[in-house]
Amino acid sequence: MIDLTLDGRPVRVAAGSTVAAALAIGGDGTSRTAVGGARRAPLCGMGICQECRVTVDGVRRLACQTLCAPGMQVETRP
Amino acid sequence: MSERYDLLIVGAGPAGLAAALAAADSGLAIALIDDNPAPGGQIWRDGPGVRLPARARRQREALARHANITLLSGTRVVACADDRRLLVEDADSGRLIGYRKLLLCTGARELLLPFPGWTLPGVTGAGGLQALIKGGLPVRGERVVIAGSGPLLLASAATAQKAGAQVLRVAEQASHAAVAGFAARLLQWPGKAVQALGLHQPGYRCNARVVAALGSERLEAVLIQRGGRREELPCERLACGFGLVPNTQLGEALGCEVRAGALAVDDLQRTRLAEVFAAGECTGFGGSELSLVEGAIAGHAAVGQTARAEALLPERARWRRFARQLARSFALDPALKDLPRPDTLVCRCEDVPYSALAGHDGWVGAKLASRCGMGACQGRVCGAVAGYLFGWTPTRPRLPLSPARVDTLLCLEETALPSATGEPVE
Ligand code: FES
């Protein structure tokens, strides 16, 4: 199992899980706030739509294409 | 020393893997670059939520046995540069990679069509839901509705069911006659017949389409229309896919020809550029068997093994016939163009509604007036939507092909500047 934090709260996921999976396991599944203010969640699951972009350890990454790593800090509401 | 390969393959799905393995015994330096965390493409996507099929495991093992194949996972192509080089970026840094021959196996993405509520959390692509589940998304006990068109809907339903979800409905927009005809012909394609079994899935309905996703903060229910009847299905997830769109951006940026939305290739999978080949779904949709044989042809041809490439042409012709049947059977009903309402967002990156686009006569005008297609996905989602809804042809992709970090883009500057001032490069 891997321990990381999502918006400051601890999350535990199975090894090999994507950050997109962690968003649902440790939160409400959403990844970002759209221009109009609504929350969005991963859509395509394969690195195309960019809906899943989050901040991982200070760098913008795609949640669906990034694997969870121990100690990772994921932010969805910067 | 700069990094350069005899054969650089972009995309490690079935086509890219088959190409690398076909070319491997040439002994040349081969690299496979892919932005997913592991090779296999979407069909063989690995993760905690999946058990890879035997064929995919064999391909992976074969890959590991060849010392002349370098696998670069988690690495995306950001731009093409001068002197047969690509600018790439991984989690840590950006760099330039050179090639003698380039093979594009960039695959296809799902056609995601807009309808009221499609931006609600809980709505995903059909292949998208599959990919997310494979990556560890828990769906056990959730109610799922799947809608759109094509065999991918059944594959998505199977993945969701295996992961413990309850699939309430699979809404296929094609007619019962078209689907039944396709199922009957599946018997001609051993190995594909098993897919027909999915058609007996209890929730499978033809002539059915999603009309709206309902909910305030997230998805709460889905409205499905079938003939004159509508049904409202409370559920946690809706997965939609309306077919596939070839990923041609990198090919286009390089200057390859695009025909009918796909990269144009000749008999040996060559594009119009002498050093660039293309194979798999970026050259047209056809399923993994077609991708495997196209990849093998391209791999052999790219390293000069022409006879071995030509020996595979009959097999490719066979799977191309299958692809044509598939395309005919699941042709999209024009009624799907009426799904968006004026306030339905078409561009999800910039929140541009349908009403802001409908009055324009082309992609360029609409884009300039509304910012549609100028967001992070660079029109990969909304450009395909505009192509379907309005018949607009997207403009040639601009660089970078995907959002990149500044220090990655600086790699390009460093190389471009000296040559521009007449000084030697490196
Ligand atoms: S979900 Fe589309 S890019 Fe990650």
XYZ file of C-alpha atoms and ligand atoms in Angstrom:
508
model
C 0.000 0.000 0.000
C 1.065 3.575 -0.598
C 0.392 6.534 1.700
C 0.034 10.005 0.232
C -1.927 13.152 0.956
C -4.816 14.646 -0.971
C -5.522 18.305 -0.213
C -3.729 17.778 3.083
C -5.657 14.677 4.147
C -4.017 11.229 4.273
C -5.011 8.628 1.636
C -3.936 4.993 1.336
C -4.065 3.266 -2.064
C -2.911 -0.027 -3.588
C 0.514 -0.022 -5.255
C 0.221 0.836 -8.951
C -2.831 3.055 -8.483
C -3.074 6.264 -10.455
C -3.550 9.635 -8.815
C -6.981 9.656 -10.520
C -7.905 6.601 -8.431
C -6.599 8.330 -5.292
C -8.893 11.311 -5.966
C -11.908 8.989 -5.675
C -10.536 6.899 -2.801
C -9.562 9.846 -0.612
C -11.939 12.561 -1.827
C -14.984 13.196 -3.995
C -13.191 12.190 -7.188
C -12.851 15.731 -8.518
C -9.594 17.129 -9.840
C -10.011 20.804 -10.627
C -12.299 23.835 -10.698
C -13.386 24.935 -14.168
C -13.381 28.514 -15.494
C -17.087 28.781 -14.630
C -16.540 27.577 -11.062
C -17.863 24.006 -11.355
C -15.790 21.067 -10.142
C -14.574 18.606 -12.761
C -13.308 15.034 -12.634
C -11.173 12.848 -14.923
C -12.987 12.222 -18.217
C -10.898 10.371 -20.800
C -8.660 8.428 -18.423
C -5.848 8.402 -20.962
C -4.027 11.706 -21.065
C -6.105 13.486 -23.715
C -8.709 15.769 -22.131
C -6.640 17.422 -19.362
C -9.687 17.504 -17.058
C -7.709 15.575 -14.438
C -4.890 18.064 -14.037
C -3.823 18.463 -10.426
C -0.756 19.701 -8.592
C 1.586 16.923 -7.498
C 4.411 18.064 -5.223
C 4.070 21.556 -6.651
C 4.082 20.524 -10.330
C 1.045 20.356 -12.604
C 0.456 16.737 -13.644
C -2.278 14.621 -15.195
C -3.846 12.498 -12.458
C -4.817 9.719 -14.883
C -1.265 9.272 -16.189
C 0.584 9.620 -12.878
C 1.149 6.725 -10.495
C 0.873 7.325 -6.761
C 4.156 7.357 -4.847
C 4.796 7.348 -1.092
C 4.599 10.792 0.481
C 3.190 12.440 -2.638
C 1.239 15.644 -1.997
C -1.699 16.060 -4.347
C -3.625 19.343 -4.475
C -6.893 19.812 -6.357
C -7.793 23.275 -5.029
C -4.710 25.427 -5.414
C 26.389 12.816 -26.265
C 22.938 13.345 -27.674
C 20.322 10.614 -27.523
C 19.562 9.205 -30.992
C 17.944 5.994 -32.211
C 17.832 4.222 -35.553
C 14.102 3.705 -35.069
C 12.020 5.790 -32.691
C 8.474 4.527 -32.153
C 5.908 6.861 -30.616
C 3.207 4.890 -28.803
C 3.609 1.548 -27.029
C 0.165 0.116 -27.728
C -0.368 -3.017 -29.838
C 0.972 -1.369 -33.037
C 4.081 0.094 -31.406
C 4.888 -3.092 -29.515
C 4.446 -5.250 -32.628
C 6.651 -2.850 -34.592
C 9.457 -2.886 -32.025
C 9.432 -6.672 -31.846
C 9.322 -7.013 -35.652
C 12.295 -4.694 -36.050
C 14.258 -6.065 -33.082
C 16.328 -8.735 -34.847
C 17.843 -6.073 -37.105
C 20.032 -5.303 -34.085
C 19.450 -1.573 -34.626
C 18.891 0.814 -31.731
C 15.133 1.083 -31.188
C 13.227 3.185 -28.676
C 9.561 3.069 -27.721
C 8.215 6.231 -26.183
C 4.808 6.375 -24.495
C 3.087 8.797 -22.126
C 1.245 6.092 -20.198
C 2.861 4.698 -17.046
C 3.373 1.267 -18.669
C 3.408 -0.180 -22.213
C 0.327 -1.864 -23.699
C -1.740 1.083 -24.899
C -5.304 1.416 -23.702
C -6.425 -2.093 -24.582
C -3.668 -3.646 -22.478
C -3.479 -0.919 -19.871
C -1.925 -2.254 -16.673
C -2.786 -1.371 -13.063
C -4.126 -2.724 -9.792
C -7.628 -3.047 -11.289
C -6.683 -5.410 -14.115
C -5.196 -8.777 -14.948
C -3.345 -8.535 -18.256
C -4.267 -11.065 -20.960
C -1.631 -13.684 -21.876
C -0.869 -12.068 -25.220
C -0.042 -8.742 -23.590
C 2.201 -10.425 -21.030
C 4.064 -12.310 -23.789
C 4.626 -9.051 -25.695
C 6.022 -7.403 -22.583
C 8.354 -10.292 -21.822
C 9.587 -10.323 -25.418
C 10.234 -6.598 -25.162
C 12.349 -7.068 -22.057
C 14.454 -9.767 -23.774
C 15.718 -7.418 -26.485
C 18.639 -5.355 -25.254
C 18.437 -3.085 -28.312
C 14.934 -1.858 -27.430
C 14.754 1.046 -24.982
C 11.375 1.614 -23.357
C 10.593 5.199 -22.361
C 7.284 5.093 -20.458
C 5.714 8.108 -18.792
C 7.249 10.273 -21.497
C 5.229 12.484 -23.795
C 6.147 14.167 -27.052
C 5.881 17.914 -26.679
C 7.065 19.084 -30.096
C 8.976 18.129 -33.195
C 12.312 19.905 -33.572
C 14.793 20.361 -36.402
C 17.308 17.739 -37.491
C 14.984 14.736 -37.002
C 14.487 15.257 -33.317
C 11.519 15.265 -30.957
C 11.222 17.293 -27.786
C 9.934 15.048 -25.005
C 9.097 15.473 -21.332
C 8.882 13.005 -18.466
C 8.103 13.524 -14.781
C 11.554 14.986 -14.107
C 12.752 16.852 -17.160
C 12.588 17.609 -20.840
C 15.063 16.597 -23.550
C 15.543 16.137 -27.285
C 15.638 12.657 -28.818
C 16.951 12.080 -32.338
C 15.909 9.429 -34.846
C 16.838 8.073 -38.259
C 13.383 6.583 -38.848
C 10.273 7.592 -36.961
C 7.191 5.393 -36.566
C 3.981 6.979 -35.327
C 1.730 4.590 -33.395
C -0.134 7.351 -31.612
C -3.452 5.481 -31.511
C -6.905 6.968 -31.277
C -8.944 8.784 -28.683
C -12.623 8.459 -27.924
C -15.130 10.680 -29.640
C -16.845 12.368 -26.698
C -20.000 14.183 -27.769
C -21.595 16.926 -25.667
C -25.051 16.619 -24.118
C -26.592 18.472 -21.173
C -24.771 17.514 -17.990
C -21.747 15.844 -19.604
C -19.358 17.971 -17.543
C -20.679 16.622 -14.207
C -18.234 14.593 -12.115
C -19.292 10.958 -12.558
C -19.484 11.234 -16.355
C -16.491 9.722 -18.168
C -15.599 8.268 -21.526
C -16.492 4.606 -22.057
C -12.890 3.630 -22.690
C -12.146 6.307 -20.105
C -14.028 4.436 -17.386
C -12.180 1.251 -18.347
C -8.818 2.995 -18.109
C -9.694 4.582 -14.768
C -10.866 1.274 -13.293
C -7.684 -0.458 -14.462
C -5.754 2.311 -12.723
C -7.459 1.504 -9.413
C -10.676 3.581 -9.456
C -13.089 1.740 -7.119
C -16.570 1.189 -8.586
C -17.757 -1.736 -6.452
C -21.457 -1.427 -5.683
C -21.915 1.577 -7.987
C -24.661 1.775 -10.586
C -23.275 2.446 -14.051
C -24.936 3.455 -17.320
C -22.948 3.123 -20.547
C -23.966 4.957 -23.717
C -22.705 5.774 -27.177
C -21.728 3.401 -29.942
C -19.550 0.475 -30.877
C -18.056 -2.663 -29.344
C -16.094 -0.566 -26.849
C -19.326 -0.068 -24.891
C -19.474 -3.801 -24.199
C -15.817 -3.929 -23.260
C -16.400 -1.057 -20.853
C -19.450 -2.806 -19.374
C -17.441 -6.000 -18.880
C -14.647 -4.150 -17.073
C -17.102 -2.316 -14.806
C -18.970 -5.534 -13.975
C -15.770 -7.392 -13.210
C -14.827 -4.581 -10.844
C -18.098 -5.057 -8.950
C -20.261 -2.355 -10.496
C -23.853 -2.911 -11.500
C -24.351 -2.047 -15.182
C -27.940 -0.839 -15.475
C -28.012 -0.078 -19.158
C -25.810 -0.164 -22.264
C -27.405 2.292 -24.694
C -26.192 1.723 -28.266
C -27.263 4.384 -30.757
C -27.099 2.042 -33.784
C -30.216 0.192 -34.885
C -30.972 -3.351 -33.861
C -30.699 -4.452 -37.503
C -27.213 -2.952 -37.858
C -25.956 -4.503 -34.636
C -27.526 -7.907 -35.330
C -25.995 -7.887 -38.812
C -22.604 -7.110 -37.355
C -22.966 -9.823 -34.718
C -23.863 -12.388 -37.384
C -20.786 -11.489 -39.404
C -18.570 -11.714 -36.330
C -18.577 -15.483 -36.857
C -16.298 -14.920 -39.862
C -13.651 -13.533 -37.537
C -12.486 -16.229 -35.144
C -11.510 -14.695 -31.862
C -13.973 -11.867 -32.371
C -17.024 -14.128 -32.031
C -16.671 -14.046 -28.293
C -17.420 -10.321 -28.316
C -20.862 -11.076 -29.740
C -21.754 -12.772 -26.479
C -21.717 -9.366 -24.845
C -24.663 -8.398 -27.009
C -26.794 -10.660 -24.855
C -25.995 -8.494 -21.867
C -29.404 -7.942 -20.211
C -29.189 -4.138 -20.155
C -28.117 -3.819 -23.825
C -30.480 -1.679 -25.908
C -30.129 -0.582 -29.517
C -31.587 2.621 -30.932
C -31.006 4.155 -27.526
C -29.113 7.303 -26.689
C -28.281 9.441 -23.718
C -30.246 12.682 -23.650
C -28.950 14.226 -20.439
C -26.900 13.619 -17.333
C -28.763 14.946 -14.309
C -27.393 16.205 -11.008
C -26.221 19.391 -9.309
C -22.734 18.815 -7.857
C -22.220 15.410 -9.435
C -24.068 12.828 -11.511
C -27.287 11.585 -9.937
C -29.233 10.134 -12.855
C -29.174 9.639 -16.608
C -31.957 10.261 -19.090
C -32.020 7.695 -21.923
C -34.213 7.970 -25.010
C -35.283 4.934 -26.968
C -37.675 5.533 -29.833
C -40.421 7.731 -28.400
C -39.779 6.634 -24.814
C -37.563 8.152 -22.157
C -36.317 6.477 -19.026
C -34.584 8.082 -16.073
C -31.993 5.876 -14.405
C -30.551 6.940 -11.036
C -26.839 6.013 -11.048
C -23.377 6.981 -9.836
C -21.570 6.790 -13.178
C -22.210 7.369 -16.852
C -19.605 6.247 -19.380
C -20.009 7.522 -22.954
C -18.084 6.873 -26.137
C -19.220 7.474 -29.714
C -16.386 5.817 -31.586
C -12.729 6.673 -32.022
C -10.804 9.593 -33.498
C -7.264 8.957 -34.824
C -4.528 10.912 -33.012
C -2.921 12.675 -35.948
C -1.466 15.751 -34.202
C 2.194 14.743 -34.180
C 1.990 13.427 -37.740
C 0.369 16.661 -38.893
C 2.945 18.776 -37.089
C 5.665 16.844 -38.920
C 3.959 17.435 -42.256
C 2.349 14.052 -42.913
C -0.765 13.941 -45.034
C -4.147 13.453 -43.357
C -6.895 11.739 -45.332
C -10.409 11.201 -43.956
C -9.207 12.197 -40.512
C -6.371 9.660 -40.349
C -2.668 9.671 -41.254
C -2.308 8.572 -44.882
C 0.098 5.673 -45.486
C 1.098 3.489 -48.438
C 1.273 -0.313 -48.615
C 4.325 -0.455 -46.359
C 2.859 2.004 -43.817
C 5.044 4.872 -45.112
C 3.740 8.436 -44.846
C 4.637 10.973 -47.526
C 7.786 11.830 -45.548
C 10.553 9.361 -46.423
C 11.690 8.895 -42.821
C 8.259 8.715 -41.157
C 6.012 5.624 -40.936
C 2.641 5.271 -39.233
C 0.650 2.258 -38.049
C -2.326 1.330 -35.906
C -5.330 3.460 -35.123
C -3.719 6.802 -35.980
C -4.040 5.561 -39.582
C -7.694 4.589 -39.117
C -9.753 2.643 -36.625
C -9.725 -1.146 -36.884
C -9.152 -2.882 -33.571
C -6.097 -4.439 -31.963
C -5.584 -7.263 -34.510
C -5.275 -4.747 -37.336
C -2.954 -2.607 -35.213
C -0.709 -5.590 -34.472
C -0.265 -6.534 -38.125
C 0.153 -2.919 -39.280
C 2.744 -2.401 -36.567
C 4.671 -5.495 -37.649
C 4.612 -4.374 -41.302
C 5.856 -0.905 -40.363
C 8.549 -2.312 -38.061
C 9.942 -4.589 -40.770
C 9.677 -1.933 -43.473
C 11.368 0.740 -41.356
C 14.487 -1.404 -40.922
C 14.589 -2.475 -44.574
C 13.055 -5.960 -44.214
C 10.685 -5.379 -47.118
C 9.972 -9.029 -47.973
C 8.959 -9.799 -44.409
C 6.718 -6.737 -44.390
C 5.074 -7.758 -47.676
C 4.382 -11.266 -46.415
C 1.972 -9.752 -43.885
C -0.121 -7.799 -46.393
C -2.848 -10.470 -46.837
C -3.427 -10.596 -43.101
C -3.737 -6.825 -42.980
C -6.251 -6.882 -45.858
C -8.346 -9.363 -43.876
C -8.495 -7.198 -40.747
C -9.169 -4.097 -42.836
C -12.307 -5.801 -44.111
C -13.347 -6.298 -40.505
C -12.672 -2.624 -39.797
C -14.927 -1.572 -42.679
C -17.791 -3.744 -41.398
C -17.355 -2.221 -37.984
C -17.468 1.335 -39.326
C -20.574 0.626 -41.400
C -22.472 -1.082 -38.594
C -21.896 1.635 -36.025
C -22.275 4.729 -38.224
C -23.511 7.612 -36.070
C -27.149 8.738 -36.269
C -27.265 12.445 -37.244
C -29.832 12.905 -34.451
C -26.887 12.892 -32.023
C -26.031 16.356 -33.328
C -29.176 17.645 -31.642
C -28.078 16.563 -28.155
C -26.441 19.815 -26.987
C -28.655 22.657 -25.839
C -27.561 26.296 -26.344
C -26.000 26.425 -22.858
C -24.315 23.003 -23.075
C -20.553 23.443 -22.845
C -18.703 22.209 -25.924
C -15.197 23.309 -24.911
C -14.597 21.983 -21.416
C -11.252 23.723 -21.002
C -12.538 27.248 -21.589
C -16.229 26.664 -20.746
C -17.503 27.677 -24.181
C -21.203 26.853 -24.737
C -22.776 25.506 -27.922
C -24.509 28.853 -28.562
C -21.136 30.620 -28.849
C -20.111 28.315 -31.706
C -23.272 27.596 -33.640
C -23.311 30.879 -35.586
C -19.791 30.586 -37.001
C -18.915 29.161 -40.382
C -15.587 27.566 -39.485
C -13.215 26.431 -36.770
C -10.840 29.394 -37.037
C -13.517 32.060 -36.647
C -15.207 30.191 -33.814
C -11.905 29.710 -32.066
C -10.872 33.347 -32.259
C -14.274 34.599 -31.137
C -14.833 32.137 -28.302
C -11.464 30.637 -27.218
C -12.904 27.202 -28.037
C -10.006 24.819 -28.553
C -7.443 27.170 -27.042
C -7.373 25.536 -23.630
C -5.233 22.814 -22.152
C -6.497 19.933 -24.343
C -5.678 22.035 -27.408
C -8.870 21.062 -29.143
C -8.417 17.304 -28.840
C -11.895 16.977 -27.327
C -13.794 19.991 -28.686
C -12.076 19.934 -32.104
C -13.412 16.433 -32.723
C -16.821 17.554 -31.442
C -16.842 20.561 -33.804
C -15.825 18.246 -36.642
C -18.822 16.039 -35.984
C -21.400 18.698 -35.097
C -20.526 21.340 -37.678
C -18.296 19.543 -40.169
C -15.388 21.905 -39.412
C -11.855 20.778 -40.148
C -9.497 21.562 -37.308
C -6.468 23.706 -38.067
C -2.988 22.238 -38.112
C -1.867 21.641 -34.530
C 0.335 24.247 -32.919
C 3.390 23.539 -30.795
C 3.762 22.537 -28.043
C 1.434 19.622 -28.742
C 0.584 19.345 -25.059
C 1.096 21.647 -22.077
C 4.775 21.518 -21.114
C 6.972 23.013 -18.445
C 9.025 26.078 -19.282
C 12.385 24.345 -18.744
C 11.324 21.683 -21.249
C 10.516 24.317 -23.854
C 13.875 25.947 -23.188
C 15.575 22.825 -24.622
C 14.090 23.898 -27.931
C 15.344 27.469 -27.570
C 18.906 26.389 -26.885
C 19.068 24.347 -30.034
C 17.163 26.736 -32.253
C 19.108 29.868 -31.341
C 22.647 28.968 -32.442
C 21.555 27.696 -35.854
C 19.486 30.835 -36.369
C 22.557 33.003 -35.910
C 24.622 30.848 -38.233
C 26.722 29.256 -35.510
C 27.244 25.495 -35.500
C 24.769 23.424 -33.498
C 26.447 21.656 -30.538
S -8.653 12.150 -17.548
Fe -8.314 13.046 -19.493
S -6.248 13.638 -19.348
Fe -6.550 12.587 -17.491
